[in-house]
Amino acid sequence: MRRIHSSGLLPRRSHAPLVRRLLRLLAPALTATALGLAGCGGGGDPAGPGPVPTNIRVQAGNQQTGVVATALTTPLLVVVTDANNRPVANRRVDWDVGPGSGSANPASSTTNSRGEATTVWTLGNFAGTARITAQVTGVNPTTFTATVLPGAAAQMVATPDLLTLGVGDTLRLRAAVRDQFGNDLPNQAISFASLQPGIASVNGNGLVSAVAQGTTGIVATGAGRADTVPVSVGPAGSSLCGNLMPELLALGQVVHPASSSGAVRLCLQSPDGVNGEYALTLISTAASFGNATVSDVLGLGTTGQLTASLGSDVSAGLASPLPAGGWFDAPQATTAADASAAWQVEAERRAVERRVLTPLAADAREWWAEREATRRLRPSSVAEAKVGDVLRLNVNATSACSNADLRSARVAAVGTNAIIATDTDNPSGGYTDAEYAGILATFDTLVFPIDTTAFGAPSNISQYGKIILLYTRAVNALTPANSGFTIGGFFFARDLYPKTARNGVPACAASNENEMFYLLVPDPNGVVNSNRRTKDEVTLLNLTTIAHELQHLINSSRRLYVNTGATLNEETWLDEGLSHVAEELLYLRVSRFTTRQNLALADVGGTTDRANNFRNYASQNFSRLYNFLIAPEINSPYAPNDSLATRGAIWNFLRFAAGRQGAAGESAFLRALVNSRTVGVSNLQGVLTTGRFADYLRDWTVSLIADDFSTATTAALTTSYINPTWNFRSIFPGLRFSGGASLGVYPIASRTLLGGSPQRIRLAGGTSSYLRFSVPAGQRAVISVGANGAAPPADVRLSLVRLR
């Protein structure tokens, strides 16, 4: 598992010379996937001899048009080739279908002698644009798109589903013809008629006029379908709320509208003399990111928010709040391509770890049991490493159990918990033994206690009884020349497995049989790929890398040898989220902060030292979170894509969830996740219990919009909606792009819920939406959430909070 570094957001006052040097060395674009990139992956064996795939291209089946829930007529076809454009046979192609985009059959296929692989795409239930990505590990993926048309007319849906007016009032109904899945059919002629025009009349555009007191219905008709909206007309001045009891929310009060057989309806009343401002939050708590649902939201009597927009307004589509130019140090396309290549290599390692190592687990556990028994009988069997000893270690970063790349590594320092070994072929100008001893002392006294307190101790299979930190030019070689990112190191689970077969059982011959990870080395002259690496730069990069990779080592080794009934490999998004928490804990310890101080901009950037610490140890988590905040409707904390936005979201969610445990319970919560026998969403559901996990997601969503909205709002919020560690609304506006201006806003994207303007919101598992609005002083408004005239999807959790 490797960690990739690149530039992040900086406190406004961070101007130290070292930081400026880092900015020159590490300055890719913020919105490209290299920003704040921190990735980890194992490694794996090639599929076999022959050409190495370097490219996958679309051959047939792209940009088709089809009807929802039907198979496209032309199968999807890709061709996989090597660097010389020769076809590559016998390579697995995975077909990754986007949320709500349907299914592929088969989900993975193998290239033939012409390098071709194919699948049949059956479209999902949502009209619009669908996507499916063809992936070969180690190669940049290629994406197919399809235009999905709605099916036949199946229903008419009119909104609102219930209407209460006073004599003389008018309100426009809206109606749509939809297919069986709730997709609108465009260009349908719709007519409106009143059952009793003397009580309420309606024109051809759906404008209802209340004429006299009484009850009636307005019928919307089109494409052979009809829907009737009950209308109740009361005296002049009657409230839109009808029989609904009005909710007079206090500042900071949060309510969770209850589900019903129909649309969820809520009546809000603003206090006299106060224009109330509110936020409606929706989050899909579906366990799978691939499950997409649609909700219909309508406000009656609502107006736009009172305060300035926090980020982009997504009512008309998701967009970044940043201007198109002037904020980036490098072309976005170039940096994104670099990052994509890096992530694909990592995906290959992850996949091969699962494929190659999983079958070896049972035998590895038996090997370890025998080794432990021997150690108990003969404690002297643990070897003693000494400075100057030379070890032979495999540094191959792409093969798990074969193709060992053995290097001589000299022991440079020996500490309480670890050994530092340095590749004897490293470039000149590196660390001295005294400097390595200092690095190891920092590991023993700072990083190791932080990670083991939070996550537990790693296994101890090493013949030395210690972790090996291998400083090797092989890590430097992983970063191509002139890249917009730096690969700072990696952990490889293969090193936890035995290398020698016992009793004829399989073994991992290329294993190092040690708890260890691999780290970047100084290269001031740019010997490796012409990438110059100063000592100062490498020291800073490696400290967070070590904290990050140690969590991976702990997680993987405990699943293999300590919690022996556990699923071996944690889901990537949760494993990475925990490692980003490790980075955060390092920052807090170095800066002498706790997790309960609600750190604001003045705290993290009030002095040069504080600004430097934030830049060096915390800014990348904020960079990743930024990518989530600008597009929460398409990003999730548990999306299986390992994107920056996913990493930012899961880090933030884990920090929020840990904060809910109280100061004394944070480490126990994190340890429970690392020591679980399940993985991914099931792990979180087991630790929090299934119902509480959904509640945590709902409350986390509220915290992102309400926490620290204002001093008064935060004081009124209950602790269920507060992240006690960070004041994001204070910090984000003061951060800037490398070389750019301050961000100036807390960049959460939201919609504006204007009265009478219904909105359809599509959410995949873990994605969320924020709708902001206000209600004039002393007046009432109705908020309605449903789905095609029925109750909202069961997985969608709703919350309403008064912000001002």
mmCIF file of N, CA, C and O in Angstrom, residues 429-436 439 471 520-522 534-540 542:
data_model
loop_
_atom_site.group_PDB
_atom_site.id
_atom_site.type_symbol
_atom_site.label_atom_id
_atom_site.label_comp_id
_atom_site.label_asym_id
_atom_site.label_seq_id
_atom_site.Cartn_x
_atom_site.Cartn_y
_atom_site.Cartn_z
ATOM 1 N N GLY A 429 24.196 11.582 -0.944
ATOM 2 C CA GLY A 429 23.560 12.761 -0.365
ATOM 3 C C GLY A 429 22.405 12.427 0.542
ATOM 4 O O GLY A 429 21.587 13.304 0.863
ATOM 5 N N GLY A 430 22.316 11.151 0.990
ATOM 6 C CA GLY A 430 21.225 10.737 1.854
ATOM 7 C C GLY A 430 21.525 10.955 3.315
ATOM 8 O O GLY A 430 22.431 11.710 3.695
ATOM 9 N N TYR A 431 20.759 10.261 4.165
ATOM 10 C CA TYR A 431 20.896 10.431 5.604
ATOM 11 C C TYR A 431 22.173 9.766 6.135
ATOM 12 O O TYR A 431 22.627 8.755 5.611
ATOM 13 N N THR A 432 22.695 10.312 7.202
ATOM 14 C CA THR A 432 23.771 9.662 7.959
ATOM 15 C C THR A 432 23.140 8.692 8.952
ATOM 16 O O THR A 432 21.928 8.740 9.222
ATOM 17 N N ASP A 433 23.947 7.830 9.529
ATOM 18 C CA ASP A 433 23.438 6.919 10.551
ATOM 19 C C ASP A 433 22.876 7.688 11.739
ATOM 20 O O ASP A 433 21.869 7.279 12.346
ATOM 21 N N ALA A 434 23.501 8.798 12.078
ATOM 22 C CA ALA A 434 22.996 9.608 13.190
ATOM 23 C C ALA A 434 21.604 10.161 12.860
ATOM 24 O O ALA A 434 20.721 10.209 13.727
ATOM 25 N N GLU A 435 21.419 10.571 11.612
ATOM 26 C CA GLU A 435 20.102 11.078 11.206
ATOM 27 C C GLU A 435 19.069 9.956 11.201
ATOM 28 O O GLU A 435 17.911 10.151 11.597
ATOM 29 N N TYR A 436 19.466 8.778 10.751
ATOM 30 C CA TYR A 436 18.546 7.649 10.802
ATOM 31 C C TYR A 436 18.173 7.320 12.249
ATOM 32 O O TYR A 436 17.010 6.981 12.547
ATOM 33 N N ILE A 439 15.522 9.659 13.238
ATOM 34 C CA ILE A 439 14.245 9.296 12.625
ATOM 35 C C ILE A 439 13.613 8.141 13.384
ATOM 36 O O ILE A 439 12.407 8.130 13.657
ATOM 37 N N TYR A 471 14.448 2.086 3.623
ATOM 38 C CA TYR A 471 14.636 3.276 2.796
ATOM 39 C C TYR A 471 15.330 2.824 1.512
ATOM 40 O O TYR A 471 16.487 2.407 1.535
ATOM 41 N N LEU A 520 10.620 6.451 0.694
ATOM 42 C CA LEU A 520 11.378 7.321 -0.199
ATOM 43 C C LEU A 520 12.722 7.691 0.429
ATOM 44 O O LEU A 520 12.841 7.785 1.654
ATOM 45 N N VAL A 521 13.732 7.910 -0.416
ATOM 46 C CA VAL A 521 15.043 8.331 0.088
ATOM 47 C C VAL A 521 15.433 9.677 -0.522
ATOM 48 O O VAL A 521 14.974 10.038 -1.611
ATOM 49 N N PRO A 522 16.272 10.451 0.171
ATOM 50 C CA PRO A 522 16.770 11.697 -0.419
ATOM 51 C C PRO A 522 17.542 11.407 -1.712
ATOM 52 O O PRO A 522 18.267 10.415 -1.812
ATOM 53 N N THR A 534 15.249 16.579 -1.693
ATOM 54 C CA THR A 534 16.116 17.045 -0.613
ATOM 55 C C THR A 534 15.799 16.296 0.674
ATOM 56 O O THR A 534 14.735 15.698 0.836
ATOM 57 N N LYS A 535 16.725 16.356 1.606
ATOM 58 C CA LYS A 535 16.496 15.715 2.896
ATOM 59 C C LYS A 535 15.276 16.302 3.599
ATOM 60 O O LYS A 535 14.444 15.571 4.158
ATOM 61 N N ASP A 536 15.186 17.633 3.603
ATOM 62 C CA ASP A 536 14.072 18.270 4.292
ATOM 63 C C ASP A 536 12.733 17.804 3.715
ATOM 64 O O ASP A 536 11.785 17.497 4.454
ATOM 65 N N GLU A 537 12.659 17.767 2.405
ATOM 66 C CA GLU A 537 11.419 17.348 1.744
ATOM 67 C C GLU A 537 11.071 15.914 2.112
ATOM 68 O O GLU A 537 9.937 15.608 2.509
ATOM 69 N N VAL A 538 12.037 15.027 1.993
ATOM 70 C CA VAL A 538 11.785 13.610 2.245
ATOM 71 C C VAL A 538 11.433 13.370 3.710
ATOM 72 O O VAL A 538 10.544 12.573 4.030
ATOM 73 N N THR A 539 12.090 14.065 4.614
ATOM 74 C CA THR A 539 11.804 13.898 6.038
ATOM 75 C C THR A 539 10.346 14.234 6.336
ATOM 76 O O THR A 539 9.651 13.496 7.052
ATOM 77 N N LEU A 540 9.863 15.348 5.777
ATOM 78 C CA LEU A 540 8.479 15.746 6.003
ATOM 79 C C LEU A 540 7.500 14.765 5.371
ATOM 80 O O LEU A 540 6.503 14.364 5.978
ATOM 81 N N ASN A 542 7.984 11.636 4.620
ATOM 82 C CA ASN A 542 8.026 10.295 5.185
ATOM 83 C C ASN A 542 7.385 10.195 6.563
ATOM 84 O O ASN A 542 6.899 9.125 6.941
#
